[in-house]
XYZ file of C-alpha atoms in Angstrom:
371
model
C 253.054 98.265 142.804
C 251.394 94.933 142.076
C 254.530 93.006 143.103
C 257.101 93.925 145.751
C 259.716 96.498 144.789
C 262.468 97.852 146.997
C 264.657 100.899 147.467
C 268.291 99.863 147.902
C 270.248 102.780 149.347
C 273.808 103.604 150.263
C 275.422 106.384 152.261
C 279.040 107.429 151.844
C 280.733 110.619 152.906
C 283.790 112.817 153.184
C 284.290 111.271 156.644
C 285.071 107.863 155.134
C 282.040 106.221 156.740
C 279.461 104.190 154.845
C 276.079 102.588 155.438
C 273.471 100.830 153.353
C 270.041 99.284 153.525
C 266.992 98.107 151.598
C 263.297 98.730 152.299
C 260.165 97.652 150.486
C 258.286 100.371 148.621
C 255.168 101.039 150.655
C 253.911 104.425 149.508
C 255.542 106.152 152.453
C 258.732 108.216 152.065
C 262.053 106.574 152.806
C 263.819 108.731 155.396
C 267.555 108.244 155.908
C 269.085 109.988 158.914
C 272.838 110.406 159.086
C 275.454 112.854 160.329
C 279.014 113.912 159.674
C 281.334 115.218 162.399
C 283.363 117.645 160.320
C 282.793 120.029 157.418
C 281.995 118.026 154.302
C 279.333 116.202 152.333
C 277.433 112.945 152.540
C 276.279 111.179 149.411
C 273.023 109.232 149.179
C 272.153 106.871 146.327
C 268.801 105.068 146.284
C 267.895 102.669 143.471
C 264.576 101.045 142.664
C 265.168 97.261 142.511
C 263.121 94.078 142.228
C 262.975 91.319 144.821
C 266.209 89.855 143.422
C 268.052 93.160 143.728
C 268.122 93.872 139.988
C 267.778 97.603 139.262
C 264.848 98.826 137.215
C 265.840 100.941 134.254
C 264.310 103.669 132.115
C 265.259 105.644 129.020
C 267.677 108.506 129.514
C 267.942 111.802 127.643
C 270.464 110.365 125.166
C 268.274 107.457 124.031
C 270.031 104.860 126.170
C 268.945 103.547 129.540
C 269.720 104.310 133.174
C 268.839 102.997 136.615
C 265.744 104.507 138.178
C 267.479 106.162 141.066
C 268.062 109.179 143.264
C 271.584 110.527 143.664
C 272.065 113.466 145.969
C 273.235 114.393 149.411
C 273.813 117.136 151.938
C 276.635 119.244 153.281
C 277.630 120.345 156.763
C 279.432 123.689 157.094
C 280.628 123.712 153.467
C 281.790 127.306 153.996
C 284.581 125.943 156.234
C 286.029 123.572 153.638
C 289.561 124.282 152.418
C 291.684 122.749 149.679
C 293.533 119.520 150.252
C 296.865 121.010 149.124
C 298.479 124.413 149.332
C 299.044 126.135 146.019
C 302.586 126.025 144.596
C 304.732 128.879 145.916
C 305.750 129.787 142.367
C 302.159 129.685 141.031
C 302.183 133.265 139.729
C 305.737 132.975 138.383
C 304.784 129.800 136.524
C 301.845 131.487 134.827
C 303.874 134.570 134.010
C 306.293 132.288 132.182
C 303.411 130.702 130.245
C 302.135 134.151 129.252
C 305.602 135.019 127.999
C 305.626 131.841 125.889
C 302.297 132.921 124.446
C 303.459 136.491 123.791
C 306.345 135.113 121.725
C 303.819 133.803 119.160
C 302.430 136.665 117.028
C 298.659 137.137 117.018
C 297.728 135.819 113.567
C 294.279 134.495 112.759
C 291.979 133.458 109.925
C 288.227 134.045 109.787
C 286.081 132.324 107.170
C 282.391 133.163 106.904
C 280.115 130.100 107.136
C 276.943 129.099 105.230
C 275.085 129.014 108.557
C 275.231 132.811 108.682
C 271.854 134.554 108.729
C 270.762 138.099 107.893
C 270.940 138.826 111.636
C 274.159 137.040 112.664
C 277.384 136.277 110.806
C 279.111 132.977 111.637
C 282.853 132.514 111.126
C 285.231 129.594 111.312
C 288.259 130.876 113.230
C 291.845 129.690 113.617
C 294.278 131.623 115.826
C 298.014 130.904 116.122
C 298.995 129.909 119.641
C 301.903 128.644 121.728
C 301.758 124.944 122.509
C 300.976 122.047 120.196
C 297.988 123.470 118.285
C 296.193 126.717 117.446
C 292.908 127.968 118.849
C 289.986 126.856 116.703
C 286.261 127.465 116.991
C 283.257 129.351 115.684
C 282.556 133.034 116.139
C 279.124 134.657 115.908
C 278.939 138.403 115.243
C 275.686 140.378 114.946
C 275.386 141.523 111.341
C 276.232 145.158 110.768
C 277.698 145.624 114.244
C 279.353 149.009 114.713
C 282.886 149.465 115.974
C 283.342 149.345 119.760
C 279.654 148.609 120.327
C 279.345 145.058 121.696
C 280.411 142.813 124.567
C 282.349 139.651 123.770
C 282.030 136.207 125.328
C 284.179 133.074 125.119
C 282.327 129.784 125.641
C 284.512 126.771 126.353
C 283.758 123.120 125.652
C 283.344 120.122 127.947
C 285.386 116.940 127.988
C 285.607 114.908 124.784
C 286.716 115.035 121.169
C 283.435 115.323 119.307
C 283.146 117.231 116.052
C 282.334 120.882 116.659
C 279.479 122.036 114.458
C 278.963 125.695 113.522
C 276.142 127.344 115.489
C 272.874 127.815 113.636
C 272.267 131.155 115.321
C 273.779 133.538 117.829
C 272.725 136.466 120.016
C 272.136 139.780 118.300
C 273.584 141.814 121.174
C 276.877 140.023 121.831
C 279.871 138.508 119.999
C 280.373 134.870 121.040
C 283.415 132.671 120.410
C 282.713 128.941 120.811
C 286.167 127.504 121.520
C 286.923 123.792 121.382
C 289.352 122.478 123.957
C 291.920 120.976 121.591
C 292.620 123.211 118.630
C 291.692 120.456 116.190
C 290.757 121.140 112.574
C 287.134 121.995 111.888
C 284.775 120.553 109.274
C 286.494 117.161 109.095
C 284.899 113.704 108.883
C 284.264 111.306 111.764
C 287.445 109.322 111.051
C 289.554 112.428 111.618
C 288.096 113.069 115.075
C 288.351 109.415 116.073
C 291.998 109.450 114.975
C 292.603 112.733 116.779
C 291.212 111.290 120.015
C 293.615 108.342 119.742
C 296.544 110.623 118.912
C 296.171 112.697 122.079
C 296.034 109.660 124.334
C 299.172 109.163 126.411
C 300.519 105.883 127.804
C 297.099 104.310 127.405
C 295.265 107.130 129.192
C 292.641 109.441 127.741
C 293.849 112.997 127.305
C 294.838 114.863 130.496
C 294.779 111.653 132.592
C 298.343 110.334 132.132
C 300.141 110.517 135.519
C 303.577 110.567 133.859
C 302.601 113.454 131.617
C 301.096 115.281 134.587
C 304.351 114.998 136.541
C 305.636 118.001 134.555
C 303.320 121.045 134.524
C 304.571 122.180 131.102
C 304.034 118.718 129.571
C 300.576 118.275 131.076
C 297.794 118.280 128.491
C 296.127 121.081 130.409
C 299.038 123.368 129.549
C 298.173 123.702 125.879
C 294.489 123.964 126.744
C 295.128 126.864 129.131
C 297.295 128.658 126.561
C 294.453 128.375 124.067
C 292.069 129.862 126.636
C 294.342 132.895 127.043
C 294.877 133.297 123.301
C 291.133 133.060 122.611
C 290.571 136.005 124.963
C 293.408 137.952 123.364
C 291.804 137.327 119.968
C 288.418 138.603 121.124
C 290.051 141.801 122.352
C 291.381 142.495 118.837
C 287.914 142.578 117.270
C 286.941 146.103 116.214
C 283.327 145.568 117.335
C 284.352 144.883 120.971
C 283.266 147.734 123.216
C 286.600 147.630 125.041
C 285.011 146.814 128.407
C 282.750 143.763 128.614
C 284.620 140.455 128.300
C 282.847 137.352 129.592
C 283.787 133.689 129.931
C 281.460 130.710 130.303
C 281.370 126.936 130.087
C 280.242 123.725 131.717
C 282.291 120.928 133.304
C 285.688 121.074 131.549
C 284.381 124.278 129.989
C 283.699 125.611 133.484
C 287.285 124.830 134.456
C 288.519 126.748 131.404
C 286.240 129.676 132.241
C 287.745 129.817 135.736
C 291.256 129.732 134.222
C 290.342 132.593 131.916
C 288.859 134.729 134.691
C 291.811 134.063 136.984
C 294.559 134.602 134.429
C 293.163 137.553 132.450
C 292.331 140.609 134.589
C 290.320 142.079 131.704
C 287.553 139.479 132.187
C 284.432 141.181 133.571
C 282.126 138.210 134.153
C 282.374 134.435 134.605
C 279.674 131.765 134.527
C 280.770 128.209 135.307
C 278.303 125.310 135.263
C 279.280 122.137 137.191
C 282.965 123.207 137.081
C 285.559 120.424 136.829
C 288.884 119.777 138.609
C 288.257 121.596 141.883
C 290.391 120.492 144.850
C 292.231 117.743 142.988
C 294.132 116.761 146.146
C 291.081 116.486 148.410
C 290.578 112.740 148.102
C 294.268 111.812 148.074
C 295.283 114.067 150.966
C 292.174 114.275 153.147
C 290.114 111.216 152.228
C 287.195 113.132 150.742
C 284.859 111.444 148.300
C 286.585 111.530 144.950
C 285.322 112.996 141.727
C 286.200 111.857 138.217
C 289.420 113.638 137.307
C 293.122 112.943 136.663
C 294.953 111.161 139.462
C 296.448 113.760 141.750
C 300.002 114.857 141.076
C 301.511 117.947 142.686
C 302.083 119.719 139.319
C 298.325 119.605 138.670
C 297.928 122.238 141.397
C 298.912 124.787 138.732
C 295.646 123.894 136.956
C 293.335 123.326 139.925
C 290.354 125.650 139.576
C 290.524 126.464 143.290
C 293.927 128.150 142.942
C 292.821 130.201 139.944
C 289.620 131.252 141.716
C 291.616 133.181 144.333
C 292.840 135.531 141.607
C 289.476 136.330 140.043
C 288.338 139.937 140.451
C 285.109 139.881 138.434
C 281.673 138.553 139.494
C 281.404 134.753 139.277
C 278.261 132.643 139.083
C 278.412 128.875 139.553
C 275.148 128.240 137.777
C 274.746 124.614 138.903
C 276.438 122.516 141.557
C 274.920 119.045 141.763
C 274.612 117.480 145.205
C 274.720 114.111 143.429
C 277.493 115.044 140.993
C 280.574 112.938 141.609
C 282.269 113.864 138.383
C 282.703 117.272 140.033
C 282.402 116.385 143.712
C 280.394 118.858 145.845
C 283.259 119.385 148.310
C 285.522 120.639 145.510
C 282.886 122.975 144.091
C 282.235 124.326 147.606
C 285.960 125.045 148.005
C 285.970 126.773 144.628
C 283.142 129.020 145.815
C 284.906 129.660 149.131
C 288.093 130.658 147.282
C 286.447 133.396 145.218
C 286.897 136.823 146.807
C 284.907 138.806 144.241
C 281.073 138.957 144.149
C 279.815 135.382 143.770
C 276.753 133.184 143.548
C 276.246 129.415 143.607
C 273.124 127.317 143.019
C 273.127 123.892 144.673
C 270.708 121.451 143.054
C 269.391 118.436 144.943
C 269.259 115.179 142.986
C 271.391 116.583 140.156
C 274.251 114.464 138.852
C 276.769 115.563 136.253
C 274.528 114.630 133.341
C 271.079 114.649 134.922
C 268.806 117.424 136.146
C 265.569 116.353 137.870
C 262.317 118.110 137.096
C 261.413 120.819 139.591
C 264.390 120.122 141.862
C 265.111 121.679 145.228
C 267.563 124.526 144.700
C 269.634 126.219 147.366
C 271.188 129.554 146.373
C 274.081 131.179 148.181
C 275.302 134.637 147.251
C 277.902 137.006 148.594
């Protein structure tokens, strides 16, 4: 650099300790040494700043700007981490009741072929009746001319937000895929509809799923209807004549990863689960044990019915956590580690250094664990 620049860094951790410093950029690596005296993670953030402490910024992948920074960390004995709260004693009874609510609603659905269909893959707009406030809605891709009982099926669940869901422009030719939105909103509507829908599902001034009063009752929680739609979407896929009767996969990222874990834990027919940066793992960890918090609804005991960690214990199919960011504090590393620890079936996790929830560095260090 032709003028002095600095790296301003901070260290926080699941032990509640913090440290910070600032060093001038010299061409030599900045080495930060720290420790933690119990199982858990430390978080390191280092930002490039000018002599006045103002961060330097660059364009991000969405066309906006972001600090030029590193966000990552390290874990000590993550395999020894356990959840911050015990699961509810009536966990299985609660979900049996929800399945009975769902079974009381007949399986009725509509499929409308879309203009985005190609000679290779048919695309359908799908609506499926469901218990709860709204139906299942989404887009289904089916390889053209597929024979009966010949193909695997896969449900792909959406991340947080209320953006318009557009029909896919293509799909795999060897698998049926159902792209399920989280809310059951109407498809092919204008921007005003989705903006109004987002406002309508707010509660007491909170964005959906974040209202503490709503979350005080597990059957009133926004996650309840979402989970019912996950189950119904899998039931729908199993009715398709092209399904081979065996292979049923679930996948998704962030909130979609949470839904994939729900699906794999609640439906024993699921044969494979891939969850990327899965959300809402160990919701009680910060409140009960002082761990670094992620971005998720404020902990209430009824949310334990929806915590991914408790569902993971019931999964019997192989699970791959395709990315766990060591700098991701939307889905804190401690929670994702506990999710992995809770899975008793074959499992794999890929830790990525310098990866936040929405950022993946080029050529990052990856650490893979498999069991």
